[in-house]
mmCIF file with all atom_site columns, C-alpha atoms and ligand atoms in Angstrom:
data_model
loop_
_atom_site.group_PDB
_atom_site.id
_atom_site.type_symbol
_atom_site.label_atom_id
_atom_site.label_alt_id
_atom_site.label_comp_id
_atom_site.label_asym_id
_atom_site.label_entity_id
_atom_site.label_seq_id
_atom_site.pdbx_PDB_ins_code
_atom_site.Cartn_x
_atom_site.Cartn_y
_atom_site.Cartn_z
_atom_site.occupancy
_atom_site.B_iso_or_equiv
_atom_site.pdbx_formal_charge
_atom_site.auth_seq_id
_atom_site.auth_comp_id
_atom_site.auth_asym_id
_atom_site.auth_atom_id
_atom_site.pdbx_PDB_model_num
ATOM   1   C CA  . MET A 1 1   ? 0.320   2.011   -26.387 1.00 79.00 ? 778 MET A CA  1
ATOM   2   C CA  . GLN A 1 2   ? 0.466   -1.757  -25.783 1.00 86.00 ? 779 GLN A CA  1
ATOM   3   C CA  . ARG A 1 3   ? -1.949  -2.801  -23.558 1.00 93.00 ? 780 ARG A CA  1
ATOM   4   C CA  . LEU A 1 4   ? -1.167  -5.802  -20.540 1.00 96.00 ? 781 LEU A CA  1
ATOM   5   C CA  . ILE A 1 5   ? -3.660  -7.411  -18.783 1.00 97.00 ? 782 ILE A CA  1
ATOM   6   C CA  . LEU A 1 6   ? -2.629  -8.191  -15.125 1.00 97.00 ? 783 LEU A CA  1
ATOM   7   C CA  . ALA A 1 7   ? -3.511  -11.528 -14.720 1.00 98.00 ? 784 ALA A CA  1
ATOM   8   C CA  . SER A 1 8   ? -4.438  -11.009 -10.653 1.00 97.00 ? 785 SER A CA  1
ATOM   9   C CA  . SER A 1 9   ? -7.361  -10.459 -8.938  1.00 96.00 ? 786 SER A CA  1
ATOM   10  C CA  . ASN A 1 10  ? -5.314  -9.957  -5.282  1.00 96.00 ? 787 ASN A CA  1
ATOM   11  C CA  . LEU A 1 11  ? -5.465  -6.147  -4.836  1.00 96.00 ? 788 LEU A CA  1
ATOM   12  C CA  . GLY A 1 12  ? -2.161  -6.010  -2.564  1.00 96.00 ? 789 GLY A CA  1
ATOM   13  C CA  . LYS A 1 13  ? 0.051   -7.550  -5.755  1.00 96.00 ? 790 LYS A CA  1
ATOM   14  C CA  . LEU A 1 14  ? -1.745  -5.646  -8.605  1.00 96.00 ? 791 LEU A CA  1
ATOM   15  C CA  . ALA A 1 15  ? -0.762  -2.086  -6.418  1.00 96.00 ? 792 ALA A CA  1
ATOM   16  C CA  . GLU A 1 16  ? 2.900   -3.295  -6.490  1.00 97.00 ? 793 GLU A CA  1
ATOM   17  C CA  . LEU A 1 17  ? 2.646   -4.624  -10.086 1.00 97.00 ? 794 LEU A CA  1
ATOM   18  C CA  . GLY A 1 18  ? 0.781   -1.930  -11.306 1.00 95.00 ? 795 GLY A CA  1
ATOM   19  C CA  . GLU A 1 19  ? 4.204   0.482   -9.807  1.00 94.00 ? 796 GLU A CA  1
ATOM   20  C CA  . LEU A 1 20  ? 6.833   -1.845  -11.371 1.00 95.00 ? 797 LEU A CA  1
ATOM   21  C CA  . LEU A 1 21  ? 5.026   -1.920  -14.596 1.00 94.00 ? 798 LEU A CA  1
ATOM   22  C CA  . THR A 1 22  ? 3.484   1.388   -15.689 1.00 90.00 ? 799 THR A CA  1
ATOM   23  C CA  . PRO A 1 23  ? 6.621   3.145   -16.129 1.00 89.00 ? 800 PRO A CA  1
ATOM   24  C CA  . SER A 1 24  ? 7.636   0.481   -18.674 1.00 86.00 ? 801 SER A CA  1
ATOM   25  C CA  . GLY A 1 25  ? 5.568   1.531   -21.412 1.00 85.00 ? 802 GLY A CA  1
ATOM   26  C CA  . TRP A 1 26  ? 2.774   -0.648  -21.126 1.00 89.00 ? 803 TRP A CA  1
ATOM   27  C CA  . GLN A 1 27  ? -0.759  0.632   -20.787 1.00 90.00 ? 804 GLN A CA  1
ATOM   28  C CA  . VAL A 1 28  ? -1.416  -1.680  -17.627 1.00 93.00 ? 805 VAL A CA  1
ATOM   29  C CA  . VAL A 1 29  ? -5.156  -2.854  -17.259 1.00 95.00 ? 806 VAL A CA  1
ATOM   30  C CA  . VAL A 1 30  ? -6.447  -5.575  -14.171 1.00 97.00 ? 807 VAL A CA  1
ATOM   31  C CA  . LYS A 1 31  ? -8.748  -8.471  -16.081 1.00 97.00 ? 808 LYS A CA  1
ATOM   32  C CA  . PRO A 1 32  ? -11.858 -9.164  -15.688 1.00 96.00 ? 809 PRO A CA  1
ATOM   33  C CA  . ALA A 1 33  ? -13.229 -9.886  -12.111 1.00 95.00 ? 810 ALA A CA  1
ATOM   34  C CA  . ASP A 1 34  ? -15.154 -12.929 -13.583 1.00 96.00 ? 811 ASP A CA  1
ATOM   35  C CA  . LEU A 1 35  ? -12.042 -14.192 -15.054 1.00 97.00 ? 812 LEU A CA  1
ATOM   36  C CA  . GLU A 1 36  ? -10.244 -16.964 -13.020 1.00 96.00 ? 813 GLU A CA  1
ATOM   37  C CA  . ILE A 1 37  ? -7.670  -19.339 -14.086 1.00 96.00 ? 814 ILE A CA  1
ATOM   38  C CA  . GLU A 1 38  ? -7.718  -22.547 -11.817 1.00 96.00 ? 815 GLU A CA  1
ATOM   39  C CA  . GLU A 1 39  ? -3.854  -23.071 -10.264 1.00 96.00 ? 816 GLU A CA  1
ATOM   40  C CA  . THR A 1 40  ? -3.257  -26.825 -10.975 1.00 96.00 ? 817 THR A CA  1
ATOM   41  C CA  . GLY A 1 41  ? 0.525   -26.443 -11.024 1.00 97.00 ? 818 GLY A CA  1
ATOM   42  C CA  . LEU A 1 42  ? 2.941   -27.925 -8.516  1.00 98.00 ? 819 LEU A CA  1
ATOM   43  C CA  . THR A 1 43  ? 5.442   -24.954 -9.074  1.00 98.00 ? 820 THR A CA  1
ATOM   44  C CA  . PHE A 1 44  ? 5.485   -21.189 -9.286  1.00 98.00 ? 821 PHE A CA  1
ATOM   45  C CA  . ARG A 1 45  ? 6.537   -21.196 -12.683 1.00 98.00 ? 822 ARG A CA  1
ATOM   46  C CA  . ALA A 1 46  ? 3.797   -23.328 -13.827 1.00 98.00 ? 823 ALA A CA  1
ATOM   47  C CA  . ASN A 1 47  ? 1.060   -21.427 -12.109 1.00 98.00 ? 824 ASN A CA  1
ATOM   48  C CA  . ALA A 1 48  ? 2.256   -18.020 -13.719 1.00 98.00 ? 825 ALA A CA  1
ATOM   49  C CA  . HIS A 1 49  ? 2.212   -19.917 -16.682 1.00 98.00 ? 826 HIS A CA  1
ATOM   50  C CA  . LEU A 1 50  ? -1.076  -21.378 -16.633 1.00 98.00 ? 827 LEU A CA  1
ATOM   51  C CA  . LYS A 1 51  ? -2.816  -17.918 -15.339 1.00 98.00 ? 828 LYS A CA  1
ATOM   52  C CA  . ALA A 1 52  ? -0.664  -15.643 -17.869 1.00 98.00 ? 829 ALA A CA  1
ATOM   53  C CA  . LEU A 1 53  ? -1.646  -17.857 -20.676 1.00 98.00 ? 830 LEU A CA  1
ATOM   54  C CA  . GLY A 1 54  ? -5.686  -18.568 -19.421 1.00 98.00 ? 831 GLY A CA  1
ATOM   55  C CA  . VAL A 1 55  ? -6.090  -14.758 -19.165 1.00 98.00 ? 832 VAL A CA  1
ATOM   56  C CA  . ALA A 1 56  ? -4.356  -13.583 -22.337 1.00 98.00 ? 833 ALA A CA  1
ATOM   57  C CA  . ARG A 1 57  ? -5.790  -16.101 -24.341 1.00 97.00 ? 834 ARG A CA  1
ATOM   58  C CA  . ALA A 1 58  ? -9.713  -15.451 -23.170 1.00 97.00 ? 835 ALA A CA  1
ATOM   59  C CA  . THR A 1 59  ? -8.765  -11.766 -23.555 1.00 97.00 ? 836 THR A CA  1
ATOM   60  C CA  . GLY A 1 60  ? -6.772  -11.992 -27.117 1.00 97.00 ? 837 GLY A CA  1
ATOM   61  C CA  . GLU A 1 61  ? -4.371  -9.636  -24.945 1.00 96.00 ? 838 GLU A CA  1
ATOM   62  C CA  . TRP A 1 62  ? -1.029  -10.019 -23.248 1.00 96.00 ? 839 TRP A CA  1
ATOM   63  C CA  . ALA A 1 63  ? -1.197  -10.810 -20.239 1.00 97.00 ? 840 ALA A CA  1
ATOM   64  C CA  . LEU A 1 64  ? 1.675   -10.900 -17.345 1.00 98.00 ? 841 LEU A CA  1
ATOM   65  C CA  . ALA A 1 65  ? 0.580   -13.173 -14.428 1.00 98.00 ? 842 ALA A CA  1
ATOM   66  C CA  . ASP A 1 66  ? 2.583   -13.394 -10.539 1.00 98.00 ? 843 ASP A CA  1
ATOM   67  C CA  . ASP A 1 67  ? 2.420   -16.916 -8.743  1.00 98.00 ? 844 ASP A CA  1
ATOM   68  C CA  . SER A 1 68  ? 4.286   -16.327 -5.226  1.00 98.00 ? 845 SER A CA  1
ATOM   69  C CA  . GLY A 1 69  ? 4.606   -17.230 -1.915  1.00 98.00 ? 846 GLY A CA  1
ATOM   70  C CA  . LEU A 1 70  ? 6.343   -18.211 1.689   1.00 98.00 ? 847 LEU A CA  1
ATOM   71  C CA  . GLU A 1 71  ? 8.675   -20.660 1.786   1.00 98.00 ? 848 GLU A CA  1
ATOM   72  C CA  . VAL A 1 72  ? 9.137   -21.754 5.288   1.00 98.00 ? 849 VAL A CA  1
ATOM   73  C CA  . ARG A 1 73  ? 12.678  -23.778 6.197   1.00 98.00 ? 850 ARG A CA  1
ATOM   74  C CA  . ALA A 1 74  ? 11.301  -25.449 9.416   1.00 98.00 ? 851 ALA A CA  1
ATOM   75  C CA  . LEU A 1 75  ? 8.279   -26.361 7.632   1.00 98.00 ? 852 LEU A CA  1
ATOM   76  C CA  . ALA A 1 76  ? 9.910   -28.486 4.818   1.00 98.00 ? 853 ALA A CA  1
ATOM   77  C CA  . GLY A 1 77  ? 9.191   -25.400 2.779   1.00 98.00 ? 854 GLY A CA  1
ATOM   78  C CA  . ALA A 1 78  ? 5.147   -24.865 3.501   1.00 98.00 ? 855 ALA A CA  1
ATOM   79  C CA  . PRO A 1 79  ? 2.848   -23.195 2.450   1.00 98.00 ? 856 PRO A CA  1
ATOM   80  C CA  . GLY A 1 80  ? 4.948   -22.896 -0.954  1.00 98.00 ? 857 GLY A CA  1
ATOM   81  C CA  . VAL A 1 81  ? 2.918   -22.425 -3.690  1.00 98.00 ? 858 VAL A CA  1
ATOM   82  C CA  . TYR A 1 82  ? -0.213  -23.269 -1.168  1.00 98.00 ? 859 TYR A CA  1
ATOM   83  C CA  . SER A 1 83  ? 0.169   -19.956 0.460   1.00 98.00 ? 860 SER A CA  1
ATOM   84  C CA  . ALA A 1 84  ? -2.835  -18.779 -0.689  1.00 98.00 ? 861 ALA A CA  1
ATOM   85  C CA  . ARG A 1 85  ? -4.756  -21.655 0.022   1.00 97.00 ? 862 ARG A CA  1
ATOM   86  C CA  . TYR A 1 86  ? -3.314  -21.626 3.600   1.00 98.00 ? 863 TYR A CA  1
ATOM   87  C CA  . GLY A 1 87  ? -6.349  -20.137 5.416   1.00 98.00 ? 864 GLY A CA  1
ATOM   88  C CA  . ALA A 1 88  ? -9.510  -18.242 4.267   1.00 98.00 ? 865 ALA A CA  1
ATOM   89  C CA  . THR A 1 89  ? -7.865  -14.573 4.635   1.00 97.00 ? 866 THR A CA  1
ATOM   90  C CA  . ASP A 1 90  ? -4.735  -12.902 5.727   1.00 97.00 ? 867 ASP A CA  1
ATOM   91  C CA  . SER A 1 91  ? -4.782  -12.850 9.250   1.00 97.00 ? 868 SER A CA  1
ATOM   92  C CA  . GLU A 1 92  ? -6.146  -16.815 9.124   1.00 98.00 ? 869 GLU A CA  1
ATOM   93  C CA  . ARG A 1 93  ? -3.003  -17.436 7.049   1.00 98.00 ? 870 ARG A CA  1
ATOM   94  C CA  . ILE A 1 94  ? -0.972  -15.648 9.413   1.00 98.00 ? 871 ILE A CA  1
ATOM   95  C CA  . ALA A 1 95  ? -2.586  -17.492 12.684  1.00 98.00 ? 872 ALA A CA  1
ATOM   96  C CA  . ARG A 1 96  ? -1.787  -20.746 11.057  1.00 98.00 ? 873 ARG A CA  1
ATOM   97  C CA  . LEU A 1 97  ? 1.598   -19.945 9.985   1.00 98.00 ? 874 LEU A CA  1
ATOM   98  C CA  . LEU A 1 98  ? 2.001   -18.745 13.878  1.00 98.00 ? 875 LEU A CA  1
ATOM   99  C CA  . THR A 1 99  ? 0.838   -22.058 15.471  1.00 98.00 ? 876 THR A CA  1
ATOM   100 C CA  . ALA A 1 100 ? 2.932   -23.994 12.698  1.00 98.00 ? 877 ALA A CA  1
ATOM   101 C CA  . MET A 1 101 ? 5.996   -22.033 14.396  1.00 98.00 ? 878 MET A CA  1
ATOM   102 C CA  . GLN A 1 102 ? 5.349   -22.314 17.903  1.00 98.00 ? 879 GLN A CA  1
ATOM   103 C CA  . GLY A 1 103 ? 8.370   -23.582 19.310  1.00 96.00 ? 880 GLY A CA  1
ATOM   104 C CA  . LYS A 1 104 ? 10.301  -23.909 16.313  1.00 98.00 ? 881 LYS A CA  1
ATOM   105 C CA  . PHE A 1 105 ? 14.114  -22.104 16.766  1.00 98.00 ? 882 PHE A CA  1
ATOM   106 C CA  . ASP A 1 106 ? 14.810  -21.806 13.309  1.00 98.00 ? 883 ASP A CA  1
ATOM   107 C CA  . ARG A 1 107 ? 12.601  -18.935 11.993  1.00 98.00 ? 884 ARG A CA  1
ATOM   108 C CA  . ALA A 1 108 ? 14.424  -18.655 8.177   1.00 98.00 ? 885 ALA A CA  1
ATOM   109 C CA  . ALA A 1 109 ? 11.782  -18.113 5.308   1.00 98.00 ? 886 ALA A CA  1
ATOM   110 C CA  . ARG A 1 110 ? 11.364  -16.738 2.066   1.00 98.00 ? 887 ARG A CA  1
ATOM   111 C CA  . PHE A 1 111 ? 9.357   -15.370 -0.479  1.00 98.00 ? 888 PHE A CA  1
ATOM   112 C CA  . VAL A 1 112 ? 9.240   -16.308 -4.021  1.00 98.00 ? 889 VAL A CA  1
ATOM   113 C CA  . CYS A 1 113 ? 7.713   -15.148 -6.978  1.00 98.00 ? 890 CYS A CA  1
ATOM   114 C CA  . VAL A 1 114 ? 7.778   -16.013 -10.486 1.00 98.00 ? 891 VAL A CA  1
ATOM   115 C CA  . VAL A 1 115 ? 6.240   -13.687 -13.389 1.00 98.00 ? 892 VAL A CA  1
ATOM   116 C CA  . ALA A 1 116 ? 5.225   -14.886 -16.520 1.00 98.00 ? 893 ALA A CA  1
ATOM   117 C CA  . LEU A 1 117 ? 4.456   -12.526 -19.548 1.00 98.00 ? 894 LEU A CA  1
ATOM   118 C CA  . ALA A 1 118 ? 1.761   -14.157 -22.350 1.00 97.00 ? 895 ALA A CA  1
ATOM   119 C CA  . SER A 1 119 ? 0.912   -13.055 -26.386 1.00 96.00 ? 896 SER A CA  1
ATOM   120 C CA  . PRO A 1 120 ? -2.520  -14.259 -26.907 1.00 96.00 ? 897 PRO A CA  1
ATOM   121 C CA  . THR A 1 121 ? -0.980  -17.548 -28.169 1.00 95.00 ? 898 THR A CA  1
ATOM   122 C CA  . ALA A 1 122 ? 2.020   -18.379 -26.354 1.00 97.00 ? 899 ALA A CA  1
ATOM   123 C CA  . ILE A 1 123 ? 4.058   -17.847 -23.279 1.00 97.00 ? 900 ILE A CA  1
ATOM   124 C CA  . VAL A 1 124 ? 7.364   -15.008 -23.975 1.00 96.00 ? 901 VAL A CA  1
ATOM   125 C CA  . LEU A 1 125 ? 9.190   -14.867 -20.917 1.00 97.00 ? 902 LEU A CA  1
ATOM   126 C CA  . ASP A 1 126 ? 9.106   -15.524 -17.228 1.00 98.00 ? 903 ASP A CA  1
ATOM   127 C CA  . ALA A 1 127 ? 11.624  -14.530 -14.405 1.00 98.00 ? 904 ALA A CA  1
ATOM   128 C CA  . GLU A 1 128 ? 11.963  -15.227 -10.740 1.00 98.00 ? 905 GLU A CA  1
ATOM   129 C CA  . GLY A 1 129 ? 12.632  -13.221 -7.683  1.00 98.00 ? 906 GLY A CA  1
ATOM   130 C CA  . THR A 1 130 ? 13.709  -14.488 -4.217  1.00 98.00 ? 907 THR A CA  1
ATOM   131 C CA  . CYS A 1 131 ? 13.386  -12.606 -0.864  1.00 98.00 ? 908 CYS A CA  1
ATOM   132 C CA  . GLU A 1 132 ? 15.190  -14.183 2.171   1.00 98.00 ? 909 GLU A CA  1
ATOM   133 C CA  . GLY A 1 133 ? 14.161  -13.201 5.963   1.00 98.00 ? 910 GLY A CA  1
ATOM   134 C CA  . GLU A 1 134 ? 12.911  -14.828 8.991   1.00 98.00 ? 911 GLU A CA  1
ATOM   135 C CA  . VAL A 1 135 ? 9.072   -15.658 9.818   1.00 98.00 ? 912 VAL A CA  1
ATOM   136 C CA  . LEU A 1 136 ? 8.440   -13.517 13.546  1.00 98.00 ? 913 LEU A CA  1
ATOM   137 C CA  . ASP A 1 137 ? 6.001   -14.979 16.481  1.00 97.00 ? 914 ASP A CA  1
ATOM   138 C CA  . ALA A 1 138 ? 3.912   -11.920 16.154  1.00 98.00 ? 915 ALA A CA  1
ATOM   139 C CA  . PRO A 1 139 ? 2.891   -9.381  13.622  1.00 98.00 ? 916 PRO A CA  1
ATOM   140 C CA  . ARG A 1 140 ? 4.559   -5.922  13.517  1.00 98.00 ? 917 ARG A CA  1
ATOM   141 C CA  . GLY A 1 141 ? 3.196   -3.266  10.648  1.00 98.00 ? 918 GLY A CA  1
ATOM   142 C CA  . SER A 1 142 ? 0.310   -2.064  8.721   1.00 97.00 ? 919 SER A CA  1
ATOM   143 C CA  . ALA A 1 143 ? 1.070   -1.917  5.124   1.00 98.00 ? 920 ALA A CA  1
ATOM   144 C CA  . GLY A 1 144 ? 1.530   -4.300  2.572   1.00 97.00 ? 921 GLY A CA  1
ATOM   145 C CA  . PHE A 1 145 ? -0.381  -7.623  2.461   1.00 98.00 ? 922 PHE A CA  1
ATOM   146 C CA  . GLY A 1 146 ? -0.612  -11.031 3.212   1.00 98.00 ? 923 GLY A CA  1
ATOM   147 C CA  . TYR A 1 147 ? 2.230   -12.139 5.211   1.00 98.00 ? 924 TYR A CA  1
ATOM   148 C CA  . ASP A 1 148 ? 4.011   -8.834  5.258   1.00 98.00 ? 925 ASP A CA  1
ATOM   149 C CA  . PRO A 1 149 ? 3.639   -8.619  8.933   1.00 98.00 ? 926 PRO A CA  1
ATOM   150 C CA  . ILE A 1 150 ? 5.155   -11.681 9.904   1.00 98.00 ? 927 ILE A CA  1
ATOM   151 C CA  . PHE A 1 151 ? 7.868   -11.453 7.303   1.00 98.00 ? 928 PHE A CA  1
ATOM   152 C CA  . TRP A 1 152 ? 11.562  -9.840  9.016   1.00 98.00 ? 929 TRP A CA  1
ATOM   153 C CA  . MET A 1 153 ? 14.317  -8.644  7.234   1.00 98.00 ? 930 MET A CA  1
ATOM   154 C CA  . ARG A 1 154 ? 17.308  -9.008  9.966   1.00 97.00 ? 931 ARG A CA  1
ATOM   155 C CA  . SER A 1 155 ? 19.478  -6.176  8.095   1.00 96.00 ? 932 SER A CA  1
ATOM   156 C CA  . LEU A 1 156 ? 16.640  -3.397  8.115   1.00 97.00 ? 933 LEU A CA  1
ATOM   157 C CA  . ASP A 1 157 ? 14.989  -4.866  11.638  1.00 98.00 ? 934 ASP A CA  1
ATOM   158 C CA  . LYS A 1 158 ? 11.683  -4.494  9.818   1.00 98.00 ? 935 LYS A CA  1
ATOM   159 C CA  . THR A 1 159 ? 8.820   -6.500  8.680   1.00 98.00 ? 936 THR A CA  1
ATOM   160 C CA  . PHE A 1 160 ? 7.448   -5.952  5.264   1.00 98.00 ? 937 PHE A CA  1
ATOM   161 C CA  . ALA A 1 161 ? 4.368   -4.148  6.808   1.00 98.00 ? 938 ALA A CA  1
ATOM   162 C CA  . GLU A 1 162 ? 6.788   -1.545  8.299   1.00 98.00 ? 939 GLU A CA  1
ATOM   163 C CA  . LEU A 1 163 ? 8.299   -0.880  4.808   1.00 98.00 ? 940 LEU A CA  1
ATOM   164 C CA  . GLU A 1 164 ? 6.761   1.760   2.380   1.00 97.00 ? 941 GLU A CA  1
ATOM   165 C CA  . ILE A 1 165 ? 6.025   0.359   -1.101  1.00 96.00 ? 942 ILE A CA  1
ATOM   166 C CA  . GLU A 1 166 ? 8.783   1.423   -2.787  1.00 96.00 ? 943 GLU A CA  1
ATOM   167 C CA  . GLU A 1 167 ? 10.901  0.214   -0.236  1.00 97.00 ? 944 GLU A CA  1
ATOM   168 C CA  . LYS A 1 168 ? 9.686   -3.050  -0.085  1.00 98.00 ? 945 LYS A CA  1
ATOM   169 C CA  . GLN A 1 169 ? 9.904   -3.114  -3.937  1.00 98.00 ? 946 GLN A CA  1
ATOM   170 C CA  . SER A 1 170 ? 13.489  -2.442  -3.966  1.00 98.00 ? 947 SER A CA  1
ATOM   171 C CA  . TYR A 1 171 ? 14.361  -5.845  -1.941  1.00 98.00 ? 948 TYR A CA  1
ATOM   172 C CA  . SER A 1 172 ? 11.075  -7.900  -2.470  1.00 98.00 ? 949 SER A CA  1
ATOM   173 C CA  . HIS A 1 173 ? 11.089  -11.012 -4.396  1.00 98.00 ? 950 HIS A CA  1
ATOM   174 C CA  . ARG A 1 174 ? 7.952   -9.529  -7.126  1.00 98.00 ? 951 ARG A CA  1
ATOM   175 C CA  . GLY A 1 175 ? 10.388  -6.313  -7.312  1.00 98.00 ? 952 GLY A CA  1
ATOM   176 C CA  . ARG A 1 176 ? 13.642  -8.325  -8.464  1.00 98.00 ? 953 ARG A CA  1
ATOM   177 C CA  . ALA A 1 177 ? 11.258  -10.903 -10.008 1.00 98.00 ? 954 ALA A CA  1
ATOM   178 C CA  . VAL A 1 178 ? 9.679   -7.969  -12.417 1.00 98.00 ? 955 VAL A CA  1
ATOM   179 C CA  . ARG A 1 179 ? 12.678  -5.876  -13.076 1.00 98.00 ? 956 ARG A CA  1
ATOM   180 C CA  . ARG A 1 180 ? 14.184  -9.206  -14.664 1.00 98.00 ? 957 ARG A CA  1
ATOM   181 C CA  . LEU A 1 181 ? 11.266  -9.368  -16.075 1.00 97.00 ? 958 LEU A CA  1
ATOM   182 C CA  . ILE A 1 182 ? 11.505  -5.314  -17.932 1.00 96.00 ? 959 ILE A CA  1
ATOM   183 C CA  . ASP A 1 183 ? 15.310  -6.342  -18.243 1.00 96.00 ? 960 ASP A CA  1
ATOM   184 C CA  . GLU A 1 184 ? 13.892  -9.117  -20.773 1.00 96.00 ? 961 GLU A CA  1
ATOM   185 C CA  . MET A 1 185 ? 11.586  -7.477  -22.089 1.00 94.00 ? 962 MET A CA  1
ATOM   186 C CA  . ARG A 1 186 ? 13.611  -4.633  -23.378 1.00 93.00 ? 963 ARG A CA  1
ATOM   187 C CA  . ARG A 1 187 ? 15.929  -6.885  -25.166 1.00 94.00 ? 964 ARG A CA  1
ATOM   188 C CA  . LEU A 1 188 ? 13.466  -8.547  -26.880 1.00 93.00 ? 965 LEU A CA  1
ATOM   189 C CA  . GLY A 1 189 ? 12.299  -4.866  -27.746 1.00 91.00 ? 966 GLY A CA  1
ATOM   190 C CA  . LEU A 1 190 ? 8.890   -5.564  -25.819 1.00 89.00 ? 967 LEU A CA  1
ATOM   191 C CA  . PRO A 1 191 ? 6.277   -3.880  -26.155 1.00 85.00 ? 968 PRO A CA  1
ATOM   192 C CA  . GLU A 1 192 ? 5.543   -3.785  -29.624 1.00 74.00 ? 969 GLU A CA  1
ATOM   193 C CA  . ARG A 1 193 ? 4.546   -0.410  -31.262 1.00 64.00 ? 970 ARG A CA  1
ATOM   194 C CA  . THR A 1 194 ? 0.787   -0.718  -32.054 1.00 64.00 ? 971 THR A CA  1
ATOM   195 C CA  . ASP A 1 195 ? 0.681   2.823   -33.783 1.00 58.00 ? 972 ASP A CA  1
HETATM 196 P P1  . ITT B 2 .   ? -3.838  -14.020 -7.667  1.00 96.74 ? 852 ITT B P1  1
HETATM 197 O O1  . ITT B 2 .   ? -3.277  -15.811 -8.314  1.00 96.74 ? 852 ITT B O1  1
HETATM 198 O O2  . ITT B 2 .   ? -5.221  -13.772 -8.176  1.00 96.74 ? 852 ITT B O2  1
HETATM 199 O O3  . ITT B 2 .   ? -2.624  -13.936 -8.132  1.00 96.74 ? 852 ITT B O3  1
HETATM 200 P P2  . ITT B 2 .   ? -3.626  -14.768 -5.235  1.00 96.74 ? 852 ITT B P2  1
HETATM 201 O O4  . ITT B 2 .   ? -2.890  -14.160 -4.088  1.00 96.74 ? 852 ITT B O4  1
HETATM 202 O O5  . ITT B 2 .   ? -3.951  -16.374 -5.215  1.00 96.74 ? 852 ITT B O5  1
HETATM 203 O O6  . ITT B 2 .   ? -3.805  -14.041 -6.493  1.00 96.74 ? 852 ITT B O6  1
HETATM 204 P P3  . ITT B 2 .   ? -1.044  -16.561 -5.312  1.00 96.74 ? 852 ITT B P3  1
HETATM 205 O O7  . ITT B 2 .   ? -1.611  -17.976 -6.009  1.00 96.74 ? 852 ITT B O7  1
HETATM 206 O O8  . ITT B 2 .   ? 0.360   -16.307 -6.082  1.00 96.74 ? 852 ITT B O8  1
HETATM 207 O O9  . ITT B 2 .   ? -2.009  -15.690 -5.763  1.00 96.74 ? 852 ITT B O9  1
HETATM 208 O O10 . ITT B 2 .   ? -1.011  -16.581 -4.072  1.00 96.74 ? 852 ITT B O10 1
HETATM 209 C C1  . ITT B 2 .   ? 0.144   -15.716 -2.958  1.00 96.74 ? 852 ITT B C1  1
HETATM 210 C C2  . ITT B 2 .   ? 0.362   -15.963 -1.802  1.00 96.74 ? 852 ITT B C2  1
HETATM 211 O O11 . ITT B 2 .   ? 1.324   -15.835 -1.228  1.00 96.74 ? 852 ITT B O11 1
HETATM 212 C C3  . ITT B 2 .   ? -0.690  -14.766 -1.536  1.00 96.74 ? 852 ITT B C3  1
HETATM 213 O O12 . ITT B 2 .   ? -2.287  -14.628 -1.568  1.00 96.74 ? 852 ITT B O12 1
HETATM 214 C C4  . ITT B 2 .   ? 0.045   -13.804 0.082   1.00 96.74 ? 852 ITT B C4  1
HETATM 215 O O13 . ITT B 2 .   ? -0.584  -14.454 1.044   1.00 96.74 ? 852 ITT B O13 1
HETATM 216 C C5  . ITT B 2 .   ? 1.545   -14.695 -0.237  1.00 96.74 ? 852 ITT B C5  1
HETATM 217 N N1  . ITT B 2 .   ? 2.228   -13.609 -0.934  1.00 96.74 ? 852 ITT B N1  1
HETATM 218 C C6  . ITT B 2 .   ? 2.576   -13.467 -2.059  1.00 96.74 ? 852 ITT B C6  1
HETATM 219 N N2  . ITT B 2 .   ? 3.670   -12.379 -2.208  1.00 96.74 ? 852 ITT B N2  1
HETATM 220 C C7  . ITT B 2 .   ? 3.402   -11.869 -1.034  1.00 96.74 ? 852 ITT B C7  1
HETATM 221 C C8  . ITT B 2 .   ? 4.132   -10.573 -0.392  1.00 96.74 ? 852 ITT B C8  1
HETATM 222 O O14 . ITT B 2 .   ? 4.652   -9.572  -1.501  1.00 96.74 ? 852 ITT B O14 1
HETATM 223 N N3  . ITT B 2 .   ? 3.892   -10.275 0.420   1.00 96.74 ? 852 ITT B N3  1
HETATM 224 C C9  . ITT B 2 .   ? 2.609   -10.906 1.403   1.00 96.74 ? 852 ITT B C9  1
HETATM 225 N N4  . ITT B 2 .   ? 2.489   -12.164 1.304   1.00 96.74 ? 852 ITT B N4  1
HETATM 226 C C10 . ITT B 2 .   ? 2.608   -12.588 0.022   1.00 96.74 ? 852 ITT B C10 1
#
């Protein structure tokens, strides 16, 4: 089976990516913990490419990276690509966002995810997924990770932190991006047979 290194240190992402990718014929393996790639890009796509290619080159294996974040309309798209750097922990990031949103009538937000697949020498494919929702004024639910407890989907009357992982994947930016990537991989005949 062809190995695929997941170029992420985020445990929440790793759980979701593993579930989405394992059935597609890759042997999914997490990257070495000491291998960190600096995210110097200005877009989700640029950072996904940097992480996928950095890990693929360093390990000599195929790698998949996810760059994602929350764009809030009333904050001109912030925290966006800086979502992970908006605070030191999930609860600090949520607290900062709730403070920034105090008194804002427009609560619209969307999650964005770009996944990139790299061979040891080049980026092979990427795909984007988005999910529209609203920012609550207090957290709800305990599942998921990151901003999930304050990201509310009106159609479900639930936050992402109130969904089972499978249900989150059916609506989420990451689920949509990975399903698109898998469709493209199938078109290209990936994964390549190694036996
Ligand atoms: P890696 O780069 O190692 O993958 P990271 O957490 O630094 O991990 P990003 O730079 O892509 O990843 O930052 C994404 C941040 O956006 C993440 O830390 C969360 O705070 C938030 N985020 C992304 N997807 C999310 C989701 O499905 N639910 C909640 N928050 C999410």
